[in-house]
């Protein structure tokens, strides 16, 4: 064995010496480019390929001594020292030759001439010069640049509300769903899913929604709360077969929801009217539905029982936009008589993601199940007679004619719906209720502290997590909050709302007291007020009915069991 190794080494050395002698005489070397190219990683866009190079070409035009005993001196080009992690070689699928061929097939000599003939000159800039970017950044340089930009951002504590809340993402969900390609690639099921695991998770989502809303049917998520409300508006129109063309929106709804409904109404030839709850009038006989918010965008918790009865007496369907966490302590909309319930599952363990979209839900009665948008997961049996899950219904896919479709929003937020469902599995009914009571308690402590300060006036209506404040100068308070790295929602010159969530702490409430004190010393803390605070929810609106009673929401009590289930 040792003799064979020695013979092989001598043969290799002899061949290298012979080739070196040939190269020193100016002959061409056609050896593999791996030995001679500046980089061992050669792409289709690299100038180095199977072409032959002379020794003088490869070494910058200078011949060098070929004696193995003497020191070799090589000159290196600047190009060879530049970073090789460029974007084109990794991300451009077409080589320059292929691009030229494609342009030629379109009847143009070059890609530039194709662009000149296609893009109007009126919308083009003569030239774009950037001192930093003219040569283009490499991948590593771009990452550094983005990190530098990111470092300039300031993350403030948000109390804006309006349907968007900070939330804690349980690590087991973050790792095993949000960061797991087996889950996150199924962000939207455009085709019917057959994976029993994902279908079970979406069925959990539907069960969670039906339990909390008090209505028997739910879909497997929609795009976001605003578009879900617009889908409900279209349902009201379809239920009455397009005979009534006015849809009323109460002005206590979130402003983004109102705007989306107005935009979508044009496509359905509907008239949208916004009005105060007490001013809503059905006397025209042309109203197909009405949308209300529960709790309202300014925090108020109202009893809609009589309002819904009055709407039904005029043949009007009631859509209620709501909050899932609030429904763990508030009477569910189904018990109040709502026909359709919509909302967002964002605060159930889904990061805010720059405003959405987030998994929305739509729940209704069995009567309207054929008019529901989105997808419904159902329990069936397989060919062996065993229980199996399937896509029971899906609307508005490619095989449905546009004019016959019940919806023009195809996307279901399956990934985020799965996260929200697993958040409910993670916490269970008692855990969710504990979070809701804590959030409501912090809002109550804040309201109690403001009354004690006496610098502002607190809204007298019941609330869940949002406190409405009337003050002399809302903008000055918002500026003071900004200096303390706090974002508040300014409604007008004299009105502010402050919304609390799962991530709010007693220390945050103490900071808010300093903001609203107007420079006066605060003689108390949030912790000292806690024992004095009572619930602000009226007894008639407190939830009595159970929810999340299925074993799936009550059996995985430890992180190990949850991880195994996922």
Coordinates of C-alpha atoms in Angstrom, one line a residue:
X1 CA 0.0 0.0 0.0
X2 CA 2.8 2.4 1.0
X3 CA 4.7 1.5 -2.3
X4 CA 1.6 2.3 -4.3
X5 CA 1.3 5.8 -2.6
X6 CA 5.0 6.6 -3.4
X7 CA 4.6 5.6 -7.0
X8 CA 1.4 7.8 -7.4
X9 CA 3.1 10.8 -5.7
X10 CA 6.1 10.5 -8.1
X11 CA 3.8 10.3 -11.1
X12 CA 1.9 13.4 -10.0
X13 CA 5.1 15.4 -9.3
X14 CA 6.6 14.4 -12.7
X15 CA 3.4 15.6 -14.5
X16 CA 3.3 18.9 -12.7
X17 CA 7.0 19.6 -13.5
X18 CA 6.5 18.9 -17.2
X19 CA 3.4 21.2 -17.3
X20 CA 5.3 24.0 -15.5
X21 CA 8.1 23.8 -18.1
X22 CA 5.6 24.0 -20.9
X23 CA 3.9 27.0 -19.3
X24 CA 7.1 28.9 -18.8
X25 CA 7.8 28.7 -22.6
X26 CA 4.5 30.6 -23.2
X27 CA 2.5 27.6 -24.2
X28 CA -1.3 27.5 -23.4
X29 CA -2.5 25.6 -20.3
X30 CA -5.9 23.9 -20.7
X31 CA -5.9 22.4 -17.2
X32 CA -9.0 22.6 -15.2
X33 CA -9.9 26.2 -14.2
X34 CA -10.2 25.1 -10.6
X35 CA -6.3 25.4 -10.4
X36 CA -6.1 28.8 -11.9
X37 CA -9.3 30.9 -11.4
X38 CA -9.3 33.5 -8.6
X39 CA -12.2 31.8 -6.9
X40 CA -12.9 28.1 -6.5
X41 CA -16.6 28.9 -6.8
X42 CA -17.4 29.3 -10.5
X43 CA -20.9 30.3 -11.7
X44 CA -22.5 30.5 -15.1
X45 CA -22.0 34.2 -14.9
X46 CA -18.3 34.1 -14.2
X47 CA -15.8 35.1 -16.9
X48 CA -13.9 31.9 -16.1
X49 CA -15.1 28.7 -17.6
X50 CA -13.6 26.0 -19.8
X51 CA -11.5 28.6 -21.8
X52 CA -7.8 28.0 -21.9
X53 CA -5.5 30.7 -20.4
X54 CA -1.7 31.2 -20.9
X55 CA 0.5 31.4 -17.8
X56 CA 1.1 35.1 -18.4
X57 CA -2.6 35.8 -18.7
X58 CA -3.4 34.1 -15.4
X59 CA -0.6 35.9 -13.5
X60 CA -1.4 39.4 -14.6
X61 CA 0.9 39.5 -17.7
X62 CA 4.1 38.6 -15.8
X63 CA 6.0 35.3 -16.3
X64 CA 7.5 33.9 -13.2
X65 CA 10.3 31.6 -12.5
X66 CA 9.2 27.9 -12.7
X67 CA 11.8 26.5 -10.4
X68 CA 10.3 24.9 -7.4
X69 CA 13.2 26.0 -5.3
X70 CA 12.8 29.7 -6.0
X71 CA 10.2 32.1 -4.6
X72 CA 7.3 32.8 -7.0
X73 CA 6.0 36.4 -7.3
X74 CA 2.5 37.0 -8.6
X75 CA 0.6 40.2 -9.3
X76 CA -3.1 40.1 -8.3
X77 CA -5.8 42.2 -10.0
X78 CA -8.1 44.4 -8.0
X79 CA -11.1 42.5 -9.4
X80 CA -9.8 39.3 -7.8
X81 CA -9.8 40.9 -4.4
X82 CA -13.4 42.0 -4.5
X83 CA -16.1 40.1 -2.7
X84 CA -17.6 37.2 -4.6
X85 CA -21.0 37.0 -2.8
X86 CA -22.7 39.1 -5.4
X87 CA -26.4 38.9 -6.0
X88 CA -26.5 38.1 -9.8
X89 CA -24.6 34.9 -9.5
X90 CA -27.0 33.6 -6.8
X91 CA -30.3 35.2 -7.7
X92 CA -30.4 35.9 -11.4
X93 CA -31.6 32.8 -13.1
X94 CA -30.8 34.0 -16.7
X95 CA -27.3 34.6 -17.9
X96 CA -26.5 37.6 -20.1
X97 CA -26.4 35.2 -23.1
X98 CA -29.8 33.8 -22.2
X99 CA -31.2 37.4 -21.8
X100 CA -29.9 38.4 -25.2
X101 CA -31.5 35.3 -26.7
X102 CA -34.8 36.1 -25.1
X103 CA -34.7 39.7 -26.3
X104 CA -33.8 38.4 -29.8
X105 CA -36.9 36.1 -29.8
X106 CA -39.0 39.2 -29.1
X107 CA -37.5 40.9 -32.1
X108 CA -34.8 43.1 -30.4
X109 CA -31.1 43.1 -30.5
X110 CA -30.5 43.7 -26.8
X111 CA -32.4 43.7 -23.5
X112 CA -32.0 47.5 -23.3
X113 CA -33.7 48.0 -26.7
X114 CA -36.6 45.8 -25.5
X115 CA -37.0 48.0 -22.4
X116 CA -36.7 51.2 -24.5
X117 CA -39.6 49.9 -26.7
X118 CA -41.7 48.8 -23.7
X119 CA -41.3 51.3 -20.9
X120 CA -42.6 54.8 -21.8
X121 CA -39.9 57.5 -21.6
X122 CA -42.3 59.8 -19.8
X123 CA -42.0 57.7 -16.6
X124 CA -38.3 57.1 -16.8
X125 CA -35.5 59.0 -15.2
X126 CA -32.5 60.0 -17.4
X127 CA -30.0 58.6 -14.9
X128 CA -29.7 57.4 -11.3
X129 CA -26.4 58.0 -9.6
X130 CA -25.8 56.8 -6.1
X131 CA -22.3 57.0 -4.7
X132 CA -22.7 54.0 -2.5
X133 CA -24.8 51.8 -4.7
X134 CA -23.6 52.4 -8.2
X135 CA -21.6 49.2 -8.3
X136 CA -24.2 47.3 -6.3
X137 CA -23.8 45.8 -2.9
X138 CA -22.9 42.2 -2.2
X139 CA -25.1 40.0 0.0
X140 CA -23.0 40.5 3.1
X141 CA -22.7 44.3 2.5
X142 CA -26.5 44.5 2.0
X143 CA -27.1 42.7 5.3
X144 CA -24.8 45.1 7.1
X145 CA -26.5 48.1 5.5
X146 CA -29.9 46.8 6.5
X147 CA -28.7 46.2 10.1
X148 CA -27.5 49.8 10.2
X149 CA -30.9 51.0 9.0
X150 CA -32.6 48.8 11.6
X151 CA -30.5 50.2 14.4
X152 CA -32.0 53.7 13.7
X153 CA -35.6 52.4 14.5
X154 CA -37.0 53.2 17.9
X155 CA -39.4 50.6 19.3
X156 CA -41.9 52.4 21.5
X157 CA -44.6 50.8 23.7
X158 CA -47.9 50.9 21.8
X159 CA -51.2 51.7 23.5
X160 CA -53.0 52.5 20.2
X161 CA -55.3 49.6 20.1
X162 CA -57.8 49.8 17.1
X163 CA -57.8 46.0 16.9
X164 CA -54.0 45.6 17.0
X165 CA -52.2 44.5 20.2
X166 CA -48.8 43.3 21.3
X167 CA -48.8 39.6 22.3
X168 CA -46.4 37.0 23.7
X169 CA -45.7 34.3 21.1
X170 CA -45.2 31.0 23.1
X171 CA -41.7 29.7 22.3
X172 CA -43.1 26.2 21.4
X173 CA -45.4 27.8 18.8
X174 CA -42.6 30.2 17.5
X175 CA -40.2 27.3 17.1
X176 CA -42.5 24.6 15.9
X177 CA -44.9 26.5 13.7
X178 CA -43.7 30.0 12.7
X179 CA -40.1 28.9 12.1
X180 CA -40.9 25.4 10.8
X181 CA -41.2 25.1 7.0
X182 CA -43.6 22.1 7.4
X183 CA -46.1 24.7 8.7
X184 CA -45.1 28.1 7.3
X185 CA -45.1 27.0 3.7
X186 CA -48.9 26.4 4.1
X187 CA -49.5 30.1 4.7
X188 CA -52.6 29.9 2.4
X189 CA -54.2 26.7 1.2
X190 CA -55.1 27.6 -2.4
X191 CA -55.7 23.9 -3.1
X192 CA -57.6 21.5 -0.9
X193 CA -55.3 20.2 1.9
X194 CA -55.1 16.5 2.7
X195 CA -52.6 16.8 5.6
X196 CA -54.6 15.6 8.6
X197 CA -52.3 17.5 11.0
X198 CA -52.9 20.9 9.4
X199 CA -56.6 20.2 8.9
X200 CA -56.9 19.3 12.6
X201 CA -55.2 22.6 13.5
X202 CA -57.6 24.5 11.3
X203 CA -60.5 22.6 12.8
X204 CA -59.2 23.6 16.2
X205 CA -59.4 27.2 15.0
X206 CA -63.0 26.8 13.8
X207 CA -63.9 25.2 17.2
X208 CA -62.2 28.1 19.1
X209 CA -64.2 30.7 17.0
X210 CA -67.6 29.0 17.4
X211 CA -67.1 28.6 21.1
X212 CA -66.1 32.2 21.8
X213 CA -68.6 33.8 19.4
X214 CA -71.5 31.6 20.4
X215 CA -72.4 30.9 16.8
X216 CA -72.4 27.3 15.3
X217 CA -70.4 27.8 12.0
X218 CA -67.0 29.3 11.4
X219 CA -64.6 29.3 8.4
X220 CA -60.9 28.4 8.6
X221 CA -59.8 32.1 8.6
X222 CA -59.8 35.1 6.2
X223 CA -57.4 37.8 5.4
X224 CA -57.9 40.4 8.1
X225 CA -60.7 42.0 10.1
X226 CA -61.5 44.8 7.7
X227 CA -61.9 42.5 4.7
X228 CA -63.9 40.0 6.9
X229 CA -66.3 42.8 7.6
X230 CA -66.6 43.5 3.9
X231 CA -67.3 39.8 3.3
X232 CA -70.0 40.0 5.9
X233 CA -71.5 43.0 4.1
X234 CA -71.5 41.0 0.8
X235 CA -73.2 38.1 2.7
X236 CA -76.0 40.5 3.9
X237 CA -76.5 41.6 0.3
X238 CA -76.7 38.0 -0.9
X239 CA -79.0 36.8 1.9
X240 CA -81.6 39.3 0.7
X241 CA -80.8 38.5 -2.9
X242 CA -79.6 42.0 -3.7
X243 CA -83.1 43.5 -3.1
X244 CA -81.8 46.0 -0.5
X245 CA -78.7 48.0 -1.4
X246 CA -77.9 50.1 1.8
X247 CA -75.4 48.9 4.4
X248 CA -75.1 50.9 7.6
X249 CA -71.9 51.0 9.7
X250 CA -72.0 52.3 13.2
X251 CA -69.3 55.0 13.8
X252 CA -68.0 53.1 16.8
X253 CA -66.3 50.6 14.4
X254 CA -62.5 50.8 13.7
X255 CA -61.8 53.4 11.1
X256 CA -59.8 51.0 8.8
X257 CA -62.8 48.6 8.8
X258 CA -65.1 51.5 7.7
X259 CA -62.8 52.5 4.9
X260 CA -62.4 48.9 3.6
X261 CA -66.2 48.4 3.6
X262 CA -66.7 51.6 1.7
X263 CA -64.1 50.6 -1.0
X264 CA -65.5 47.1 -1.4
X265 CA -69.2 48.4 -1.5
X266 CA -68.6 49.9 -5.0
X267 CA -68.0 46.5 -6.4
X268 CA -71.3 45.2 -5.1
X269 CA -73.2 48.4 -6.0
X270 CA -74.0 49.0 -2.4
X271 CA -74.5 52.3 -0.6
X272 CA -72.6 52.6 2.7
X273 CA -73.9 54.9 5.4
X274 CA -72.0 55.6 8.7
X275 CA -74.1 56.8 11.6
X276 CA -74.1 57.1 15.4
X277 CA -75.8 54.1 17.0
X278 CA -78.7 56.2 18.3
X279 CA -79.3 57.8 14.9
X280 CA -79.5 54.6 12.8
X281 CA -82.7 54.5 10.9
X282 CA -84.2 51.6 8.9
X283 CA -87.3 53.5 7.7
X284 CA -86.1 53.6 4.1
X285 CA -86.8 49.9 3.8
X286 CA -83.6 49.6 1.7
X287 CA -81.1 48.4 4.5
X288 CA -79.7 44.9 4.1
X289 CA -77.4 44.9 7.1
X290 CA -75.7 46.9 9.9
X291 CA -72.2 46.6 11.3
X292 CA -71.4 47.4 15.0
X293 CA -68.2 46.9 17.1
X294 CA -68.1 45.0 20.4
X295 CA -66.2 46.4 22.3
X296 CA -66.3 49.7 20.4
X297 CA -63.2 51.3 18.9
X298 CA -63.1 53.8 21.7
X299 CA -63.4 51.1 24.3
X300 CA -67.1 51.2 25.2
X301 CA -68.8 47.9 26.0
X302 CA -72.5 48.2 25.1
X303 CA -75.5 45.9 25.4
X304 CA -76.7 45.4 21.9
X305 CA -79.6 43.2 22.8
X306 CA -82.4 45.7 22.1
X307 CA -80.6 47.2 19.1
X308 CA -80.4 43.7 17.4
X309 CA -84.1 43.0 18.1
X310 CA -85.0 46.3 16.5
X311 CA -82.8 45.6 13.4
X312 CA -84.4 42.1 13.0
X313 CA -87.9 43.6 13.3
X314 CA -87.0 45.6 10.2
X315 CA -85.6 42.6 8.3
X316 CA -82.0 43.9 8.7
X317 CA -79.1 41.4 9.4
X318 CA -76.6 42.4 12.1
X319 CA -72.9 42.0 11.7
X320 CA -70.8 42.3 14.9
X321 CA -67.0 42.9 14.8
X322 CA -65.5 41.7 18.1
X323 CA -62.4 40.8 20.0
X324 CA -61.6 37.2 20.9
X325 CA -59.9 37.9 24.2
X326 CA -62.8 40.1 25.3
X327 CA -65.2 37.3 24.6
X328 CA -63.6 35.2 27.3
X329 CA -65.2 37.5 29.8
X330 CA -68.1 39.2 27.8
X331 CA -71.4 37.7 26.7
X332 CA -70.9 36.2 23.3
X333 CA -72.4 37.9 20.2
X334 CA -74.4 34.8 19.4
X335 CA -76.3 35.1 22.7
X336 CA -77.0 38.7 21.9
X337 CA -78.6 37.7 18.6
X338 CA -76.0 38.7 16.1
X339 CA -76.3 37.1 12.6
X340 CA -72.6 37.3 11.6
X341 CA -69.6 37.8 13.7
X342 CA -66.2 38.9 12.4
X343 CA -62.8 39.9 13.9
X344 CA -59.1 39.3 14.0
X345 CA -57.2 36.5 15.8
X346 CA -54.0 38.6 15.9
X347 CA -53.8 39.0 19.7
X348 CA -53.8 35.3 20.1
X349 CA -50.1 34.8 19.8
X350 CA -49.5 36.4 16.4
X351 CA -46.9 39.2 16.1
X352 CA -48.2 42.5 14.7
X353 CA -46.1 42.4 11.6
X354 CA -46.3 46.1 10.6
X355 CA -50.1 46.2 10.7
X356 CA -51.2 43.0 9.0
X357 CA -52.8 41.2 7.4
X358 CA -53.7 38.8 10.2
X359 CA -55.9 35.8 10.4
X360 CA -59.5 36.9 10.6
X361 CA -62.6 34.9 11.3
X362 CA -66.2 34.9 10.2
X363 CA -68.9 33.0 12.2
X364 CA -72.6 32.7 11.4
X365 CA -75.5 30.3 11.7
X366 CA -76.1 27.1 9.8
X367 CA -78.7 28.9 7.7
X368 CA -76.1 30.9 5.9
X369 CA -73.3 28.3 5.6
X370 CA -73.6 28.2 1.8
X371 CA -73.0 31.9 1.6
X372 CA -69.9 32.0 3.8
X373 CA -66.6 33.0 2.2
X374 CA -63.4 31.0 2.7
X375 CA -62.9 27.4 3.7
X376 CA -64.6 25.1 6.2
X377 CA -62.9 22.0 7.5
X378 CA -65.3 19.1 8.2
X379 CA -65.1 15.7 10.0
X380 CA -65.8 12.8 7.7
X381 CA -64.8 9.1 7.3
X382 CA -62.2 7.6 5.1
X383 CA -62.4 4.5 2.9
X384 CA -61.7 2.3 5.9
X385 CA -64.5 3.8 7.9
X386 CA -62.1 5.7 10.2
X387 CA -62.7 9.4 11.2
X388 CA -60.9 11.7 8.7
X389 CA -60.8 15.5 8.2
X390 CA -61.4 17.1 4.8
X391 CA -62.0 20.4 3.2
X392 CA -65.8 20.4 3.4
X393 CA -66.3 23.6 1.5
X394 CA -64.2 26.3 -0.2
X395 CA -65.5 29.3 -2.1
X396 CA -64.1 31.6 -4.7
X397 CA -61.4 29.4 -6.1
X398 CA -60.2 29.4 -9.7
X399 CA -62.9 26.9 -10.8
X400 CA -65.7 29.3 -9.7
X401 CA -66.9 31.9 -12.2
X402 CA -66.3 35.4 -10.9
X403 CA -69.9 36.5 -11.2
X404 CA -71.1 33.4 -9.3
X405 CA -68.6 33.7 -6.5
X406 CA -69.6 34.4 -2.9
X407 CA -66.3 36.2 -2.2
X408 CA -63.5 38.0 -4.0
X409 CA -60.9 37.4 -1.3
X410 CA -59.2 34.1 -2.0
X411 CA -56.6 34.2 0.8
X412 CA -57.1 32.4 4.1
X413 CA -54.4 33.1 6.6
X414 CA -53.8 29.4 7.3
X415 CA -50.4 29.8 9.0
X416 CA -51.6 32.6 11.4
X417 CA -54.8 30.8 12.0
X418 CA -52.8 27.7 13.0
X419 CA -50.7 29.9 15.4
X420 CA -53.9 31.4 16.9
X421 CA -55.4 27.9 17.3
X422 CA -52.3 26.6 19.0
X423 CA -52.2 29.7 21.3
X424 CA -55.7 28.6 22.5
X425 CA -54.4 25.0 22.9
X426 CA -51.3 26.3 24.8
X427 CA -53.2 28.5 27.3
X428 CA -56.5 26.6 27.5
X429 CA -59.8 28.3 28.6
X430 CA -58.5 29.1 32.1
X431 CA -55.2 30.6 30.8
X432 CA -57.1 32.8 28.2
X433 CA -59.5 34.0 30.9
X434 CA -56.6 34.8 33.2
X435 CA -54.9 37.0 30.5
X436 CA -58.2 38.8 29.8
X437 CA -58.8 39.5 33.5
X438 CA -55.3 40.8 33.8
X439 CA -55.6 43.1 30.8
X440 CA -59.0 44.3 32.1
X441 CA -57.5 44.8 35.5
X442 CA -54.6 46.9 34.2
X443 CA -57.1 49.1 32.3
X444 CA -59.2 49.5 35.5
X445 CA -56.1 50.4 37.6
X446 CA -55.2 53.0 34.9
X447 CA -58.7 54.5 35.0
X448 CA -58.7 54.6 38.8
X449 CA -55.3 56.3 38.9
X450 CA -56.4 59.0 36.4
X451 CA -59.4 59.8 38.5
X452 CA -57.2 60.1 41.5
X453 CA -54.8 62.4 39.7
X454 CA -57.7 64.7 38.7
X455 CA -55.9 66.1 35.7
X456 CA -58.2 64.5 33.0
X457 CA -61.7 63.1 32.7
X458 CA -62.3 59.3 32.2
X459 CA -65.2 58.0 30.1
X460 CA -68.0 56.8 32.3
X461 CA -69.1 53.9 30.0
X462 CA -68.0 50.3 30.8
X463 CA -64.8 49.1 29.0
X464 CA -62.7 46.0 28.6
X465 CA -59.1 47.0 27.7
X466 CA -59.4 50.5 26.3
X467 CA -59.9 53.7 28.3
X468 CA -61.2 56.9 26.7
X469 CA -59.7 60.1 28.2
X470 CA -60.9 63.7 27.8
X471 CA -58.3 66.3 28.5
X472 CA -57.4 70.0 27.8
X473 CA -54.7 69.3 25.2
X474 CA -54.5 65.8 23.8
X475 CA -51.5 66.6 21.6
X476 CA -49.3 67.8 24.5
X477 CA -50.1 64.6 26.4
X478 CA -49.2 62.6 23.3
X479 CA -46.0 64.5 22.9
X480 CA -45.1 63.8 26.6
X481 CA -45.9 60.1 26.0
X482 CA -43.6 60.2 22.9
X483 CA -40.7 61.5 25.0
X484 CA -41.3 58.5 27.3
X485 CA -41.2 56.1 24.3
X486 CA -45.0 55.5 24.5
X487 CA -47.5 55.7 21.6
X488 CA -51.1 56.8 22.3
X489 CA -54.1 57.2 20.0
X490 CA -55.2 60.8 19.6
X491 CA -58.9 60.9 18.5
X492 CA -59.2 64.7 18.4
X493 CA -57.7 67.8 20.1
X494 CA -59.2 66.8 23.5
X495 CA -59.6 63.0 23.4
X496 CA -57.1 60.2 23.8
X497 CA -57.6 56.4 24.1
X498 CA -55.2 54.1 25.9
X499 CA -55.4 50.3 25.1
X500 CA -53.8 47.6 27.2
X501 CA -52.7 44.1 26.2
X502 CA -51.0 40.9 27.3
X503 CA -47.5 42.6 27.3
X504 CA -48.5 45.6 29.5
X505 CA -47.0 45.7 33.0
X506 CA -47.6 47.6 36.2
X507 CA -44.4 49.6 35.4
X508 CA -46.0 50.6 32.1
X509 CA -49.0 51.9 34.0
X510 CA -46.8 53.9 36.4
X511 CA -45.1 55.5 33.3
X512 CA -48.6 56.5 32.0
X513 CA -49.5 58.1 35.3
X514 CA -46.4 60.3 35.0
X515 CA -47.4 61.2 31.4
X516 CA -50.9 62.2 32.4
X517 CA -49.9 64.0 35.6
X518 CA -48.9 67.2 33.8
X519 CA -45.6 67.4 35.7
X520 CA -47.1 66.9 39.1
X521 CA -45.7 64.3 41.4
X522 CA -47.6 61.0 41.5
X523 CA -48.1 59.9 45.1
X524 CA -49.3 56.4 44.3
X525 CA -48.4 53.4 42.2
X526 CA -50.4 51.1 40.0
X527 CA -49.7 48.2 42.5
X528 CA -51.1 50.3 45.4
X529 CA -54.4 50.9 43.6
X530 CA -55.0 47.3 42.5
X531 CA -57.0 46.3 45.6
X532 CA -59.4 49.2 45.2
X533 CA -60.3 48.4 41.5
X534 CA -63.5 46.5 40.6
X535 CA -64.5 45.1 37.3
X536 CA -66.0 47.6 34.8
X537 CA -68.1 45.1 33.0
X538 CA -71.8 45.2 33.7
X539 CA -73.2 42.0 35.4
X540 CA -75.6 41.6 32.5
X541 CA -72.8 41.4 30.0
X542 CA -70.5 39.0 31.9
X543 CA -70.0 35.7 30.2
X544 CA -71.7 32.8 31.9
X545 CA -71.5 30.1 29.1
X546 CA -68.5 27.8 29.0
X547 CA -66.0 27.8 26.0
X548 CA -63.1 25.6 24.8
X549 CA -64.5 22.6 26.5
X550 CA -63.1 20.1 24.0
X551 CA -60.4 17.9 25.4
X552 CA -57.9 19.3 22.8
X553 CA -57.8 22.6 24.7
X554 CA -57.4 21.0 28.1
X555 CA -55.1 18.1 27.8
X556 CA -51.7 19.5 26.7
X557 CA -50.8 21.3 30.0
X558 CA -47.0 21.0 29.8
X559 CA -44.6 22.3 27.1
X560 CA -43.3 18.8 26.4
X561 CA -46.8 17.6 25.7
X562 CA -47.5 20.7 23.6
X563 CA -44.4 20.2 21.5
X564 CA -45.2 16.5 21.0
X565 CA -48.7 17.5 19.8
X566 CA -47.4 20.0 17.3

